[in-house]
Coordinates of C-alpha atoms and ligand atoms in Angstrom, one line a residue:
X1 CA -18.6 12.0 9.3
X2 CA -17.0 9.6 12.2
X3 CA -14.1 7.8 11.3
X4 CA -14.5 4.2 10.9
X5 CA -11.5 2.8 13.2
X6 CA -12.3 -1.4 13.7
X7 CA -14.6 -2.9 11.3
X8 CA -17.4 -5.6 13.3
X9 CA -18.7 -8.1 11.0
X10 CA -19.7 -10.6 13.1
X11 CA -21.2 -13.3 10.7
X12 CA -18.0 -13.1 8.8
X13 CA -15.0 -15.2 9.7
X14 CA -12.1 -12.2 11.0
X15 CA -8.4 -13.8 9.1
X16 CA -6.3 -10.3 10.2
X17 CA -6.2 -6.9 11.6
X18 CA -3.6 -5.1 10.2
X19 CA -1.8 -1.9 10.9
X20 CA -5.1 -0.3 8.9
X21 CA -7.3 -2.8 7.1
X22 CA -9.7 -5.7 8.2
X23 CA -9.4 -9.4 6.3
X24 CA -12.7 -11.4 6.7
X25 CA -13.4 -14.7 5.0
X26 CA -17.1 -14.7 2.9
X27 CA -17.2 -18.1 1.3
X28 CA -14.6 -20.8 0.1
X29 CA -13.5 -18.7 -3.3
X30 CA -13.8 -15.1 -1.4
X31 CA -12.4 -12.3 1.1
X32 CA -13.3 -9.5 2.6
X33 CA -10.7 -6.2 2.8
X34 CA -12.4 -3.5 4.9
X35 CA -10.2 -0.6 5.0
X36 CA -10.6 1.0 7.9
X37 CA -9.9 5.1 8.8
X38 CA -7.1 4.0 10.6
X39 CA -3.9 5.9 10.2
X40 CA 0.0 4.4 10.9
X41 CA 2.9 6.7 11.2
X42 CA 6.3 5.9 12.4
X43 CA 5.0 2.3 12.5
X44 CA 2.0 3.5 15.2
X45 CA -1.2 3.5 14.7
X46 CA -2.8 6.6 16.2
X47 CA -5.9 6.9 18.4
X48 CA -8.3 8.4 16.2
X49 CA -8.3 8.1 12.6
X50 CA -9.0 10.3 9.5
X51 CA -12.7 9.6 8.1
X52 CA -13.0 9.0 5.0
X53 CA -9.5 7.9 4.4
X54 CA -10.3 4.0 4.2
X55 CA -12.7 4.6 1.1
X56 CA -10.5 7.4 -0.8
X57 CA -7.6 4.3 -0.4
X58 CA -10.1 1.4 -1.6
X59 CA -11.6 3.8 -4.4
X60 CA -7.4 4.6 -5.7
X61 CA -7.3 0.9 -5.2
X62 CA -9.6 0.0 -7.8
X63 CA -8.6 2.4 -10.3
X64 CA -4.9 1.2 -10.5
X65 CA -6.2 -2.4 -10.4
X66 CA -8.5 -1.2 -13.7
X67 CA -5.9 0.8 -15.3
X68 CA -3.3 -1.7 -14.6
X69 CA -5.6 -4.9 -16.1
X70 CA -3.4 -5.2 -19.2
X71 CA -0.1 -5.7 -17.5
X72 CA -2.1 -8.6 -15.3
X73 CA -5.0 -9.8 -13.7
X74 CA -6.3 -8.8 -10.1
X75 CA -7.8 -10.5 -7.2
X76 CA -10.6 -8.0 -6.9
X77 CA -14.3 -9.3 -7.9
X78 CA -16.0 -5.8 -6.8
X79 CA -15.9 -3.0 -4.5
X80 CA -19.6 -2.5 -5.3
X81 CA -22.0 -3.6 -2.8
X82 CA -24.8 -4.2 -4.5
X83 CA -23.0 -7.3 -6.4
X84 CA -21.9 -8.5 -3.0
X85 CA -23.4 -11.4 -1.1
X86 CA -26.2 -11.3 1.7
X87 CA -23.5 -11.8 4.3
X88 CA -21.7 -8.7 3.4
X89 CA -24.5 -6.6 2.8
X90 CA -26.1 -6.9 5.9
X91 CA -23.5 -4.5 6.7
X92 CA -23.9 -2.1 4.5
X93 CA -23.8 1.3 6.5
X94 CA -21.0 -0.1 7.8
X95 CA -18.7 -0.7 4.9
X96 CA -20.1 1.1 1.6
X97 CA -17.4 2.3 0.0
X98 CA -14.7 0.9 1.8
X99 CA -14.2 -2.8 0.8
X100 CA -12.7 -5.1 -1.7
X101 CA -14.8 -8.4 -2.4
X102 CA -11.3 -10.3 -3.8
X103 CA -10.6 -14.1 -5.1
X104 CA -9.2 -16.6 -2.9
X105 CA -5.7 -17.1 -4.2
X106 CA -2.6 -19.4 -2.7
X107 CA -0.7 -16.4 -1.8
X108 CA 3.5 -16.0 -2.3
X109 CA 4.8 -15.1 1.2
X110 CA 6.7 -12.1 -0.4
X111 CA 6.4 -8.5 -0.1
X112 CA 7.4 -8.1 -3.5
X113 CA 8.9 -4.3 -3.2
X114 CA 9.8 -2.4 -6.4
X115 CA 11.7 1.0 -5.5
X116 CA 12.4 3.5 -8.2
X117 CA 14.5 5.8 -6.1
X118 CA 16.8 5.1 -3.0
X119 CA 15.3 5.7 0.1
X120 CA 13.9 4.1 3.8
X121 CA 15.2 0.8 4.4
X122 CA 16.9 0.5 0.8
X123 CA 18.9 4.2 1.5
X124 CA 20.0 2.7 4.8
X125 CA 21.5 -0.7 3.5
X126 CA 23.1 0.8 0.6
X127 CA 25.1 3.4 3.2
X128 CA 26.3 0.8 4.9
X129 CA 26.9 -2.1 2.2
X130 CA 26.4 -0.3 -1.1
X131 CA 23.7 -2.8 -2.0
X132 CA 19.7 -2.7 -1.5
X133 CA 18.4 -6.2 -0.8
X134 CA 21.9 -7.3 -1.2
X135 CA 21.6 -6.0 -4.9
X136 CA 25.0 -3.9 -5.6
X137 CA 24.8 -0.4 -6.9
X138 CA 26.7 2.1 -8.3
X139 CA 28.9 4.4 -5.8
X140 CA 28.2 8.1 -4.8
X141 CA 23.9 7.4 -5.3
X142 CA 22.7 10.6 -3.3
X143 CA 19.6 9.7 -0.8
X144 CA 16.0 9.9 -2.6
X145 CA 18.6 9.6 -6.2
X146 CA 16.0 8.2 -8.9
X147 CA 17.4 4.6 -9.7
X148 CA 18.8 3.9 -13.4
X149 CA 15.8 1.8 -13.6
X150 CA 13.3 0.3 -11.1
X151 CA 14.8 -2.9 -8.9
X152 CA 12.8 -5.8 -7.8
X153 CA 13.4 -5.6 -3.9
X154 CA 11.8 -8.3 -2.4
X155 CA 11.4 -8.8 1.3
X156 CA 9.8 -11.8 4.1
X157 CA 6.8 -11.1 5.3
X158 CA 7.2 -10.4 8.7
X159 CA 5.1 -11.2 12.1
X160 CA 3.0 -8.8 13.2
X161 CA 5.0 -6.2 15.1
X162 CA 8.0 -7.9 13.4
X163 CA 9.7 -5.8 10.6
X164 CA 10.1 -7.2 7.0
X165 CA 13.9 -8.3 6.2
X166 CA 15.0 -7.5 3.0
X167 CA 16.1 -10.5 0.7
X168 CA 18.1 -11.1 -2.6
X169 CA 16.0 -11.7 -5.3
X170 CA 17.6 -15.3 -5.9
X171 CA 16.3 -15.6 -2.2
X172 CA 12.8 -15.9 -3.8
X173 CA 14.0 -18.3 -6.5
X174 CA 14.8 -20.6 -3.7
X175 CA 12.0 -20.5 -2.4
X176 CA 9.3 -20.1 -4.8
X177 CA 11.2 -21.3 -8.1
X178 CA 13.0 -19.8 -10.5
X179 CA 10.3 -19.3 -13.1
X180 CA 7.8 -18.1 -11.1
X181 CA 10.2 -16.0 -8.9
X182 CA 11.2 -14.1 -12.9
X183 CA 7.7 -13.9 -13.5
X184 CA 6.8 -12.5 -9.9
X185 CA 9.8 -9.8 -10.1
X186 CA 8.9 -8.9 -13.6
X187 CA 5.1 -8.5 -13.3
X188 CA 6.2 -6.2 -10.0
X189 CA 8.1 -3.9 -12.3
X190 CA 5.8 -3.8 -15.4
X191 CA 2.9 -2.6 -12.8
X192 CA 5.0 -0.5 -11.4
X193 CA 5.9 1.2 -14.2
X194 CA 3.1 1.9 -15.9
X195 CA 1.7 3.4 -12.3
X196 CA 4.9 5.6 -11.5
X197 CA 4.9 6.9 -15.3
X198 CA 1.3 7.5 -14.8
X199 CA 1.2 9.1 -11.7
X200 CA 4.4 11.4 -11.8
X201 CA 2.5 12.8 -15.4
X202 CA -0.1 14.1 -12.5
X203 CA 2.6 15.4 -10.1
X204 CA 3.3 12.5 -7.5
X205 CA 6.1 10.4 -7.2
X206 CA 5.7 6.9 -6.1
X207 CA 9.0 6.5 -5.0
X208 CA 8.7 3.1 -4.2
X209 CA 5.6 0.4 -3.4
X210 CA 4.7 -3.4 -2.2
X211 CA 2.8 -5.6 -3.9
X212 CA 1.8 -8.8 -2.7
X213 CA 1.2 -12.0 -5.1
X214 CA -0.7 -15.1 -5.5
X215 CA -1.6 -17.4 -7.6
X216 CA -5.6 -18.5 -8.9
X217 CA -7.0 -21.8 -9.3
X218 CA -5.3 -22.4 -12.9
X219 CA -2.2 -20.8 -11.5
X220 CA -2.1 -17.9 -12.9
X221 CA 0.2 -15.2 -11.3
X222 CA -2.6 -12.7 -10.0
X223 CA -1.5 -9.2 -8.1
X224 CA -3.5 -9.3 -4.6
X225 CA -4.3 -7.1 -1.2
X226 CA -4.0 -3.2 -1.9
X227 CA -1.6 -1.8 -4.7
X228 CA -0.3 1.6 -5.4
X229 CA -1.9 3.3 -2.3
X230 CA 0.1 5.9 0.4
X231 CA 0.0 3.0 2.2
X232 CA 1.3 0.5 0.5
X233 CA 3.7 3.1 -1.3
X234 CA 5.9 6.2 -0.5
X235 CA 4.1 9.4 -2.1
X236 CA 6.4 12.2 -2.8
X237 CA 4.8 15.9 -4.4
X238 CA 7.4 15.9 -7.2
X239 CA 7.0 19.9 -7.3
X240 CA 9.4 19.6 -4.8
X241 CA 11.7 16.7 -5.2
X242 CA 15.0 17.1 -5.1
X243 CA 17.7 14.3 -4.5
X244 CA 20.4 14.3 -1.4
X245 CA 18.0 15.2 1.1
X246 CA 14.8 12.9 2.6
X247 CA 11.7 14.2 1.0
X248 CA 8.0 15.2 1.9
X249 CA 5.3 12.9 2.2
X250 CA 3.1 13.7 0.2
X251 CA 0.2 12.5 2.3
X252 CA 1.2 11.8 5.9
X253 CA 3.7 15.6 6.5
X254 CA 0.9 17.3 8.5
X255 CA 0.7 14.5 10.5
X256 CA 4.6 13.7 10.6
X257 CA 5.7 16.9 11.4
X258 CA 2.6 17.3 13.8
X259 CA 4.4 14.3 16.0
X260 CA 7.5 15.2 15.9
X261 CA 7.0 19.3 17.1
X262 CA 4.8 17.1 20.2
X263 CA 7.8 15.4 21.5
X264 CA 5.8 11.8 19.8
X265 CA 7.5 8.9 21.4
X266 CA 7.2 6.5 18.1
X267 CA 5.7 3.9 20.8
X268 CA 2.8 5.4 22.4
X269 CA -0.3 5.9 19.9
X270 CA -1.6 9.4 20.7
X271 CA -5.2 11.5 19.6
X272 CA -5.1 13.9 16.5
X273 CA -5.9 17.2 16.7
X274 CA -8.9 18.5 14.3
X275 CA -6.1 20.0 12.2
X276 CA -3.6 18.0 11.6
X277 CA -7.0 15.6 10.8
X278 CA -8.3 17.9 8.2
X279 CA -5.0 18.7 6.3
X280 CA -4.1 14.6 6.3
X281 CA -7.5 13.8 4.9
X282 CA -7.1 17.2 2.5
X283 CA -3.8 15.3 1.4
X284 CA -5.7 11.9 0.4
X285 CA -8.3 13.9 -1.4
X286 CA -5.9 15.8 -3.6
X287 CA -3.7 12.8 -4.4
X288 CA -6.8 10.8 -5.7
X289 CA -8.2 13.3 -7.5
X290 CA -4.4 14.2 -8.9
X291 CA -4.4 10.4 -9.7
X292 CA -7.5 9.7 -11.1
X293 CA -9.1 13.3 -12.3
X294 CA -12.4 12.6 -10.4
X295 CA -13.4 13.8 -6.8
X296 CA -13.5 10.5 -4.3
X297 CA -17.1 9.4 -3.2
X298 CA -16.8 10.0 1.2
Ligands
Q0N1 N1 -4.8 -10.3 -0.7 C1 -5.1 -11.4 -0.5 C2 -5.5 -12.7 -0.3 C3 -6.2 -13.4 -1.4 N2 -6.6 -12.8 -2.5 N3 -6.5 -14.7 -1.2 C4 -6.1 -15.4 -0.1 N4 -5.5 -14.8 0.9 C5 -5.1 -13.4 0.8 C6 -4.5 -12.8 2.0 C7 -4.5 -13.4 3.3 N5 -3.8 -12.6 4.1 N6 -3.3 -11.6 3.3 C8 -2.4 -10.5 3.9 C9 -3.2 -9.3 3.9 N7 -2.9 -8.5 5.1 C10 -4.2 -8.4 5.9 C11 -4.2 -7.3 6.9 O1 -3.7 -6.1 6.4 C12 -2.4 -6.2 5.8 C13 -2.5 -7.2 4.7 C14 -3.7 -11.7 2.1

């Protein structure tokens, strides 16, 4: 199977290229996310991607937005393309499998971040400050320590190429209102939750995650893009966790450990090896089917 590394959907309207998924416009009240088989690390994007990767992460996509339905409603209208228009059929081969037909919402320029442990950019605040997202914590927290209880950790949403900037949660009360900014940083932690219980139950560890936000045409607080994916979320095997030390990833350590042994710049985007290709995509597999108890349609 050839990896699928830049969607080309012509007759549809192109709104963003991300580091790994395509945003088209469809029609007034919908969107398009195509993920692609495109694979990040260290902030790079690599030559060649991992097939089958972009419709494992749309498939786990769907099943937390499913399981997660009672805690609040989604953006997604179907990831089936047989209840999707003419003008995203047409491209069928293309993009079975791998995208999200979503409602048009008025989004909330947050990245609404929820971290259950310390770690990343929170870990390297609270060394030098003692607060994540100016939040202050308890003293002597070891790195990759589970939190007492998961914090709301909101950030900007930064250019392209830019890096997100963490910001206090009254931060988003200034700019989106208090009640809305309560409901936004509760709803992030209720889904949350429910996801982290549900997924360290099956052996992974979602250490932390990003959700992004909008509201619907009645304004209704509705959870949007991707949620609780490797991407969008750190992955840890907890078989192995232990806190005071940085952890595995539970998806992306082949191909981690695969830059660093080659020298990897963490500027120049460089070609996988068959390997490293096969163990990553191995990695996706096993956390879906971990997750959800069924084997991912490829
Ligand atoms: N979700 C959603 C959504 C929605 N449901 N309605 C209106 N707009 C958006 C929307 C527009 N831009 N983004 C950022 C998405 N990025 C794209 C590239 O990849 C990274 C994420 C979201």
């Amino acid at each position: 199977m050839a990896a699928l590394l830049e969607s080309d959907c012509p007759a549809l309207e192109l709104i963003a290229r991300g580091k790994v998924r395509d945003l088209y416009n469809v029609d007034a009240d919908t969107l398009l996310f195509v993920a692609t088989d495109r694979v990040s690390a260290f902030d790079v994007v690599m030559k060649n991607g991992i097939p089958g990767k972009g419709k494992i992460l749309t498939q786990l996509s769907v099943f937390w937005f499913r399981l997660l339905a009672d805690v609040m409603p989604s953006h997604l209208i179907t990831s089936n393309m047989d209840e999707m228009p003419a003008s995203v059929q047409q491209y069928r081969d293309q993009l079975e499998g791998r995208c999200l037909l979503v409602r048009r919402l008025k989004v909330i320029q947050v990245e609404a971040i929820v971290r259950g442990y310390i770690t990343g950019s929170g870990w390297a605040e609270y060394k030098q400050k003692g607060t994540v997202s100016d939040i202050s914590l308890p003293a002597g927290l070891q790195e990759c320590e589970q939190l007492a209880a998961p914090l709301f950790t909101p950030s900007t949403k930064a250019e392209i190429g830019e890096h997100d900037e963490n910001i206090h949660p009254d931060q988003v009360k200034k700019m989106i209102g208090t009640e809305l900014a309560e409901k936004l940083s509760q709803a992030a932690v209720n889904l949350y939750t429910k996801a982290a219980e549900y997924a360290r139950a099956r052996g992974i560890i979602i250490a932390d995650t990003k959700f992004e936000f909008g509201l619907d045409e009645h304004g209704v607080l509705t959870v949007a893009d991707e949620v609780l994916t490797p991407d969008s979320s750190r992955f840890w095997p907890a078989d192995q966790y232990a806190p005071g030390r940085g952890q595995d990833s539970f998806d992306k350590q082949f191909l981690r450990n695969y830059l660093v042994d080659s020298g990897f710049d963490k500027k120049t985007s460089i070609e996988l090896p068959d390997d490293v290709i096969r163990d990553t995509l191995a990695k996706y597999v096993d956390a879906y089917v971990r997750i959800t108890g069924e084997q991912p349609t490829l």
